[in-house]
XYZ file of C-alpha atoms in Angstrom:
511
model
C 37.473 -92.347 -78.463
C 39.429 -90.457 -81.113
C 42.070 -88.115 -79.706
C 41.369 -84.397 -80.096
C 44.009 -81.950 -81.328
C 45.075 -79.616 -78.525
C 44.368 -76.573 -80.697
C 40.655 -77.514 -80.832
C 40.172 -77.192 -77.076
C 43.020 -75.028 -75.738
C 45.255 -72.104 -76.621
C 49.042 -72.437 -76.649
C 50.234 -68.846 -76.469
C 53.933 -69.415 -77.257
C 55.603 -72.423 -78.900
C 57.943 -72.857 -75.917
C 55.205 -72.713 -73.264
C 54.688 -75.568 -70.824
C 50.965 -74.886 -70.466
C 47.950 -74.150 -72.636
C 44.674 -72.471 -71.634
C 41.440 -74.457 -71.830
C 38.776 -72.969 -74.088
C 35.995 -74.917 -72.334
C 35.534 -77.224 -69.389
C 37.479 -80.390 -70.175
C 36.699 -83.706 -68.438
C 39.339 -86.022 -67.011
C 40.391 -88.814 -69.330
C 40.028 -86.707 -72.495
C 42.678 -87.765 -75.010
C 44.576 -84.958 -76.725
C 47.348 -84.704 -79.283
C 49.978 -82.001 -79.559
C 52.353 -82.447 -82.456
C 53.686 -85.986 -82.196
C 52.749 -86.181 -78.508
C 49.589 -87.836 -77.291
C 48.358 -87.605 -73.708
C 45.303 -88.018 -71.510
C 43.924 -85.387 -69.126
C 44.592 -86.564 -65.581
C 42.060 -84.173 -64.013
C 39.176 -81.926 -64.950
C 40.412 -78.664 -66.484
C 37.969 -75.769 -65.938
C 37.549 -73.202 -68.676
C 40.339 -70.608 -68.558
C 42.626 -72.856 -66.510
C 45.996 -74.271 -67.520
C 46.824 -77.783 -68.663
C 50.364 -79.082 -68.993
C 51.605 -79.861 -72.512
C 55.323 -80.412 -71.755
C 56.916 -82.152 -68.751
C 58.208 -79.915 -65.955
C 60.488 -81.067 -63.154
C 59.803 -79.949 -59.584
C 61.572 -76.651 -58.946
C 61.716 -75.719 -62.630
C 60.149 -72.626 -64.195
C 56.755 -72.978 -65.847
C 56.316 -70.839 -68.956
C 53.226 -69.106 -70.358
C 53.349 -66.168 -72.816
C 56.970 -67.280 -73.327
C 57.735 -66.022 -69.794
C 58.049 -67.697 -66.400
C 54.849 -67.601 -64.342
C 56.337 -69.448 -61.358
C 57.980 -72.727 -60.394
C 56.510 -76.202 -60.248
C 56.230 -77.530 -56.695
C 55.983 -81.130 -57.950
C 56.804 -82.949 -61.163
C 54.139 -82.028 -63.724
C 53.287 -84.183 -66.742
C 51.314 -83.511 -69.945
C 47.608 -83.702 -69.169
C 47.943 -82.420 -65.602
C 45.965 -79.468 -64.323
C 48.445 -76.688 -63.468
C 47.260 -74.403 -60.697
C 47.817 -73.569 -57.030
C 48.336 -77.210 -56.033
C 51.488 -77.580 -58.143
C 52.590 -74.057 -59.162
C 54.004 -71.426 -56.803
C 55.418 -67.933 -56.992
C 59.036 -67.668 -58.057
C 61.436 -65.111 -56.600
C 61.618 -62.142 -58.969
C 65.138 -61.324 -60.089
C 64.631 -59.260 -63.189
C 67.321 -57.765 -65.377
C 66.185 -54.293 -66.313
C 66.909 -52.648 -69.640
C 65.862 -49.145 -70.613
C 64.637 -48.264 -74.074
C 65.803 -51.474 -75.749
C 62.256 -52.417 -76.743
C 60.976 -49.030 -77.864
C 58.502 -48.993 -80.729
C 57.656 -45.542 -82.016
C 54.001 -45.529 -83.037
C 53.710 -43.387 -86.163
C 50.991 -40.803 -86.484
C 47.805 -42.093 -88.057
C 47.257 -41.148 -91.679
C 43.628 -40.276 -90.925
C 43.139 -37.909 -87.966
C 39.958 -38.749 -86.075
C 37.630 -36.529 -84.088
C 34.995 -36.845 -81.382
C 32.164 -34.568 -80.255
C 33.289 -33.132 -76.927
C 33.264 -30.053 -74.728
C 36.009 -27.585 -75.614
C 37.266 -26.282 -72.279
C 39.379 -23.166 -71.769
C 43.117 -23.784 -71.898
C 42.944 -26.745 -74.268
C 41.269 -29.361 -72.066
C 38.565 -31.510 -73.654
C 35.604 -32.917 -71.776
C 33.643 -36.019 -72.733
C 30.840 -35.197 -70.277
C 29.377 -31.992 -68.777
C 28.748 -32.449 -65.040
C 28.141 -30.345 -61.984
C 30.476 -31.756 -59.353
C 29.891 -31.329 -55.624
C 33.271 -31.838 -53.949
C 33.401 -32.354 -50.192
C 36.435 -31.328 -48.176
C 35.575 -33.645 -45.284
C 33.420 -36.636 -44.448
C 31.293 -34.339 -42.220
C 29.888 -32.648 -45.332
C 29.266 -35.869 -47.267
C 25.615 -36.334 -46.316
C 24.838 -32.704 -47.071
C 26.421 -32.997 -50.515
C 24.406 -36.126 -51.276
C 21.178 -34.431 -50.184
C 21.878 -31.589 -52.595
C 22.776 -33.901 -55.496
C 19.725 -36.104 -54.894
C 17.477 -33.156 -55.746
C 18.808 -33.362 -59.307
C 18.303 -37.026 -60.146
C 15.798 -38.479 -62.568
C 13.352 -36.647 -64.858
C 14.155 -33.200 -63.418
C 17.391 -33.209 -65.453
C 15.413 -33.402 -68.701
C 15.043 -29.637 -68.435
C 18.795 -29.276 -69.057
C 19.649 -31.666 -71.916
C 23.252 -30.483 -72.236
C 24.136 -31.279 -68.612
C 24.977 -34.911 -67.839
C 24.103 -34.714 -64.175
C 25.053 -33.628 -60.679
C 27.469 -35.898 -58.831
C 28.399 -35.688 -55.146
C 32.047 -36.701 -54.690
C 32.093 -37.767 -51.067
C 34.750 -39.574 -49.034
C 35.561 -40.804 -45.532
C 38.436 -38.517 -44.576
C 39.569 -34.871 -44.376
C 39.326 -34.353 -40.590
C 41.991 -35.405 -38.140
C 44.350 -35.924 -41.062
C 47.710 -34.194 -41.063
C 47.587 -32.098 -44.269
C 51.351 -32.366 -44.839
C 51.330 -36.167 -44.465
C 51.493 -38.448 -47.484
C 47.829 -39.277 -47.016
C 46.868 -35.633 -46.681
C 48.722 -34.714 -49.849
C 47.159 -37.577 -51.800
C 43.640 -36.668 -50.676
C 44.122 -33.005 -51.528
C 45.619 -33.892 -54.924
C 42.730 -36.254 -55.651
C 40.014 -33.776 -54.713
C 41.677 -30.975 -56.667
C 42.022 -33.320 -59.638
C 38.281 -33.962 -59.708
C 37.502 -30.301 -59.027
C 39.553 -29.269 -62.064
C 38.547 -32.190 -64.310
C 37.432 -31.224 -67.841
C 34.241 -33.283 -67.368
C 33.253 -31.036 -64.437
C 32.009 -27.833 -66.019
C 30.697 -26.449 -62.730
C 31.807 -27.034 -59.165
C 30.240 -26.612 -55.732
C 32.676 -27.192 -52.854
C 31.024 -28.066 -49.530
C 32.850 -28.089 -46.184
C 31.951 -28.189 -42.507
C 34.155 -25.334 -41.350
C 36.552 -26.800 -38.784
C 38.242 -29.600 -40.729
C 41.991 -30.000 -41.240
C 41.560 -30.074 -45.023
C 39.570 -26.879 -45.516
C 37.651 -25.807 -48.622
C 40.110 -22.955 -49.167
C 42.949 -25.480 -49.368
C 41.088 -27.236 -52.153
C 40.219 -24.162 -54.193
C 43.298 -21.938 -53.803
C 45.156 -21.823 -57.144
C 42.952 -24.627 -58.458
C 44.310 -25.654 -61.902
C 40.806 -25.866 -63.372
C 39.936 -24.579 -66.850
C 39.215 -20.868 -66.657
C 35.607 -21.438 -67.736
C 34.813 -23.752 -64.790
C 31.950 -22.281 -62.752
C 32.795 -22.410 -59.032
C 30.797 -21.833 -55.839
C 31.304 -22.937 -52.224
C 29.329 -23.435 -49.009
C 30.414 -23.943 -45.394
C 27.836 -25.744 -43.246
C 28.730 -23.966 -39.995
C 28.494 -20.572 -41.694
C 25.191 -21.378 -43.424
C 23.520 -22.397 -40.164
C 23.491 -26.192 -40.396
C 22.626 -29.021 -42.736
C 19.105 -27.969 -43.724
C 20.143 -24.394 -44.463
C 23.142 -25.603 -46.473
C 21.005 -28.005 -48.497
C 18.583 -25.211 -49.368
C 21.450 -22.910 -50.354
C 23.166 -25.737 -52.242
C 20.106 -26.595 -54.290
C 19.733 -22.947 -55.282
C 23.443 -22.699 -56.131
C 23.421 -25.871 -58.231
C 20.318 -24.766 -60.106
C 22.102 -21.537 -61.038
C 25.197 -23.467 -62.146
C 23.119 -25.876 -64.237
C 21.325 -23.057 -66.034
C 24.691 -21.640 -67.126
C 26.238 -25.011 -67.882
C 23.343 -25.999 -70.122
C 24.400 -23.297 -72.581
C 27.460 -25.309 -73.586
C 27.428 -27.601 -76.611
C 29.508 -30.451 -77.968
C 31.818 -29.548 -80.852
C 34.188 -31.595 -83.049
C 37.565 -32.035 -81.324
C 40.666 -33.964 -82.368
C 41.066 -37.419 -80.837
C 44.538 -36.307 -79.729
C 42.872 -34.478 -76.824
C 41.532 -37.659 -75.237
C 43.081 -39.220 -72.127
C 42.202 -42.902 -71.748
C 42.528 -44.777 -68.447
C 43.366 -48.487 -68.751
C 42.213 -50.718 -65.885
C 41.095 -54.271 -65.203
C 39.297 -56.113 -62.436
C 37.965 -59.570 -61.770
C 40.533 -61.015 -64.190
C 40.539 -64.606 -65.412
C 42.625 -66.945 -67.532
C 41.417 -65.214 -70.707
C 42.234 -61.639 -69.654
C 45.769 -61.690 -71.048
C 44.614 -63.462 -74.214
C 41.526 -61.546 -75.330
C 40.370 -58.271 -73.767
C 43.723 -56.993 -72.484
C 45.706 -57.316 -75.740
C 42.694 -56.014 -77.683
C 42.600 -52.966 -75.417
C 46.355 -52.687 -75.964
C 45.724 -52.462 -79.707
C 43.126 -49.734 -79.101
C 45.677 -47.939 -76.915
C 48.177 -48.011 -79.769
C 45.550 -46.646 -82.178
C 44.872 -43.744 -79.797
C 48.583 -43.069 -79.354
C 48.835 -42.920 -83.151
C 46.226 -40.142 -82.985
C 48.447 -38.190 -80.576
C 46.271 -39.024 -77.560
C 47.297 -40.183 -74.097
C 46.690 -43.596 -72.538
C 47.436 -44.468 -68.906
C 48.093 -47.930 -67.481
C 47.768 -48.317 -63.696
C 47.648 -50.841 -60.804
C 51.310 -51.104 -59.787
C 50.922 -54.327 -57.746
C 49.508 -55.932 -60.885
C 52.479 -55.140 -63.114
C 54.894 -56.510 -60.488
C 56.941 -59.242 -62.140
C 56.329 -57.820 -65.611
C 57.765 -54.343 -65.036
C 60.879 -55.321 -67.013
C 58.693 -55.375 -70.133
C 57.707 -51.755 -69.478
C 61.208 -50.442 -68.704
C 62.349 -51.765 -72.080
C 59.774 -49.434 -73.633
C 60.754 -46.359 -71.597
C 61.814 -43.296 -73.584
C 64.628 -42.651 -71.088
C 66.342 -44.275 -68.100
C 64.711 -41.607 -65.931
C 61.225 -42.747 -66.933
C 62.112 -46.413 -66.469
C 63.695 -45.792 -63.079
C 60.673 -43.864 -61.897
C 58.591 -46.995 -62.478
C 61.130 -49.101 -60.574
C 61.077 -46.585 -57.715
C 57.312 -47.060 -57.408
C 57.738 -50.869 -57.416
C 60.363 -50.540 -54.658
C 58.013 -48.278 -52.666
C 55.297 -50.933 -52.877
C 57.680 -53.649 -51.712
C 58.524 -51.580 -48.628
C 54.876 -50.642 -48.060
C 53.531 -54.192 -48.067
C 56.504 -55.448 -46.036
C 55.709 -52.879 -43.343
C 52.222 -54.366 -43.207
C 53.544 -57.898 -42.899
C 52.743 -58.888 -46.475
C 54.380 -59.358 -49.845
C 53.546 -58.232 -53.358
C 52.939 -61.822 -54.423
C 49.833 -62.002 -52.188
C 47.798 -61.925 -55.375
C 45.813 -63.027 -57.417
C 42.537 -62.709 -55.530
C 40.251 -65.702 -54.866
C 38.106 -64.676 -57.830
C 41.157 -64.465 -60.084
C 42.252 -67.937 -58.998
C 38.799 -69.340 -59.644
C 39.139 -67.903 -63.152
C 42.428 -69.714 -63.738
C 45.148 -67.283 -62.640
C 47.682 -68.782 -60.238
C 50.523 -66.325 -59.525
C 51.025 -62.568 -59.709
C 53.611 -63.185 -62.426
C 50.937 -64.758 -64.616
C 48.431 -62.032 -63.793
C 50.915 -59.215 -64.425
C 52.048 -60.580 -67.786
C 48.421 -60.457 -68.904
C 47.744 -57.085 -67.285
C 50.533 -55.185 -69.052
C 49.020 -56.231 -72.390
C 46.468 -53.426 -71.869
C 49.306 -51.002 -72.626
C 49.863 -52.198 -76.188
C 53.313 -51.775 -77.707
C 53.929 -48.012 -77.716
C 56.923 -46.536 -75.913
C 56.452 -45.470 -72.287
C 56.652 -41.679 -72.117
C 55.935 -40.874 -68.442
C 55.285 -42.347 -64.988
C 53.007 -40.540 -62.529
C 52.288 -40.801 -58.830
C 48.728 -41.386 -57.680
C 46.297 -38.675 -58.878
C 49.151 -36.621 -60.349
C 48.092 -34.476 -63.301
C 48.663 -36.269 -66.614
C 50.450 -34.021 -69.073
C 52.489 -36.179 -71.466
C 51.133 -37.559 -74.727
C 51.511 -41.215 -75.624
C 51.458 -44.322 -73.442
C 52.039 -43.556 -69.764
C 51.745 -45.208 -66.345
C 50.215 -44.126 -63.017
C 51.077 -45.647 -59.647
C 47.829 -46.869 -58.104
C 46.725 -49.795 -55.914
C 45.122 -52.781 -57.592
C 41.774 -52.189 -55.841
C 39.560 -51.102 -58.735
C 37.638 -48.091 -57.340
C 40.795 -46.621 -55.762
C 42.805 -47.181 -58.935
C 40.252 -45.614 -61.277
C 39.736 -42.705 -58.856
C 43.446 -41.927 -59.242
C 43.246 -42.134 -63.040
C 40.258 -39.787 -63.182
C 41.881 -37.365 -60.733
C 44.883 -37.292 -63.052
C 42.656 -36.263 -65.950
C 41.434 -39.438 -67.706
C 38.307 -38.532 -69.683
C 37.347 -42.092 -70.708
C 38.122 -45.364 -68.905
C 38.278 -48.831 -70.453
C 37.860 -51.632 -67.935
C 38.444 -55.280 -68.818
C 36.913 -58.028 -66.693
C 36.652 -61.802 -66.793
C 34.624 -62.449 -63.660
C 32.155 -59.602 -64.203
C 32.834 -56.200 -62.647
C 29.973 -53.692 -62.311
C 32.126 -50.578 -61.941
C 30.963 -47.059 -62.826
C 33.095 -43.925 -62.521
C 31.253 -40.605 -62.578
C 31.989 -38.061 -63.964
C 33.880 -40.173 -66.521
C 32.297 -42.876 -68.704
C 33.655 -46.404 -68.230
C 33.563 -48.928 -71.072
C 33.497 -52.481 -69.690
C 34.980 -55.225 -71.860
C 34.306 -58.909 -71.192
C 37.189 -61.345 -71.615
C 35.007 -64.407 -72.268
C 31.721 -64.976 -74.046
C 30.165 -67.066 -71.280
C 30.352 -64.218 -68.765
C 29.346 -61.670 -71.417
C 26.176 -63.633 -72.201
C 25.386 -64.031 -68.502
C 25.965 -60.325 -67.695
C 25.150 -58.752 -71.039
C 23.307 -55.834 -69.391
C 26.508 -54.900 -67.525
C 29.045 -55.257 -70.357
C 29.682 -52.895 -73.259
C 31.809 -55.166 -75.464
C 32.706 -58.842 -75.757
C 36.326 -59.764 -76.458
C 35.675 -63.443 -75.798
C 35.185 -64.029 -79.528
C 38.968 -63.792 -79.872
C 39.393 -67.036 -77.925
C 36.904 -68.863 -80.121
C 38.592 -67.666 -83.311
C 35.616 -65.578 -84.427
C 37.622 -62.337 -84.355
C 41.234 -61.246 -84.080
C 42.861 -59.122 -81.393
C 43.239 -56.360 -83.972
C 39.573 -56.509 -84.994
C 38.305 -56.261 -81.418
C 40.940 -53.617 -80.637
C 39.675 -51.519 -83.542
C 36.104 -52.012 -82.308
C 37.162 -50.782 -78.846
C 38.836 -47.756 -80.440
C 35.627 -46.857 -82.290
C 33.612 -47.369 -79.101
C 35.938 -44.976 -77.250
C 35.292 -42.255 -79.828
C 31.520 -42.889 -79.741
C 31.362 -42.831 -75.929
C 33.563 -39.737 -75.807
C 31.020 -38.144 -78.141
C 28.168 -38.804 -75.723
C 27.008 -42.381 -76.258
C 26.090 -43.665 -72.760
C 27.824 -46.749 -71.399
C 25.880 -49.482 -69.613
C 27.197 -48.159 -66.287
C 25.778 -44.746 -67.112
C 22.433 -46.289 -68.074
C 22.372 -47.837 -64.590
C 23.423 -44.531 -62.974
C 26.501 -46.168 -61.435
C 29.520 -44.222 -60.272
C 28.425 -42.252 -57.220
C 29.931 -44.753 -54.777
C 33.084 -45.581 -56.735
C 34.836 -42.311 -55.864
C 37.334 -43.808 -53.398
C 40.537 -41.788 -52.814
C 43.548 -43.784 -51.660
C 43.883 -43.350 -47.881
C 47.398 -43.227 -46.472
C 49.052 -41.381 -43.612
C 48.539 -40.477 -40.005
C 45.131 -39.618 -38.540
C 45.136 -37.834 -35.185
């Protein structure tokens, strides 16, 4: 059998790397050539997994992306499969620099616009929802009963309203309001209540909860044109009475909200959330860097982009601090990393307890490898700000928000902070939706895209096959962001997903 050039069946991401990524399932015994070196595959290499192209001694660092992704636990030879059986996490001892890798993204020569909702005070909505915010789990069922009366064909009567969404959760009673968890929940609920995609708001409480409706609405930083009403179940006379009153209240809000229209707005007023889930060996090669290019294009428009998932930048945070506009911004990121190290240690774990089983099945072995691919979603622009979970996003440019890696919790924080569009990359096939914000799902590989085409908006897998460049797919993502911001429905919206993905991060004491 004639030997096959490595470049025909695998991607070598950096000339000094020890491993390449398989473009397809490769059988054992396959003969490959790499430069002057010839070798035979000693094991089957699944698509997206790593094969060794340079010898590595046990205990030595293994490089991918030109960076260490861990240490070999045994001697590894060209042709070997490199994964959990011979690659382990390395202790992270990073040297942090601040601002040494800053790249100032110049303003785009051609300002772009989208068709959005011009909210009072300068906020810009990409959707026009009635939001029903619950102060406590006790009012969750009531809120859902109200919202369910406005699903389906009935909404055709109000073509300028995108829907009614009940934002329910499992907390709010027995929680100490001043605790970390209480503050996060209140900040999250107030973030949704004041979101530019929520043109009208109905707050529903029970009446005896620790986190009362008044605590949510007092000094709410919502646009001045947000329509607001509230109901307390105990004051209304119970669930049935509150549902009747709620349906009447929402109908009144919808009638007013339907008078609003989309108008041309500058792209600089967009806030894009960057997230990933169900990653695989292609994530850091295709969809993530392509999304990073789209992020840079938006930053060039004067817009804001927000990377998240702190546990999934662990080990690659040094790449972000180099892009920080100041030591203060860089140190704020390191403070959040340190908080996470203490948090997981208190629970008996470590931050390297990642990737997930699905990630590993897709070819990712260590958190270092996963993080190096994950930060690619942030492009190359300088890092202008770092936010705590659900904190209001105010700075322009590329920013970061501290969130868990669990997808619904992470995206909930981004939306609470003000993200008006979310881009979500996935290699295994996530089915996330995030009302009241549209989520664009981007496949990292063509095989999964073809299998789950009805759940994916874009395919970045063509980058791996050489049918498109990172820049070409990144530009396509950028154009999709503007189209979706202007009202084009995503596949998640077509499926009416997003009601169950509102999941505030729960921390703190419950009494």
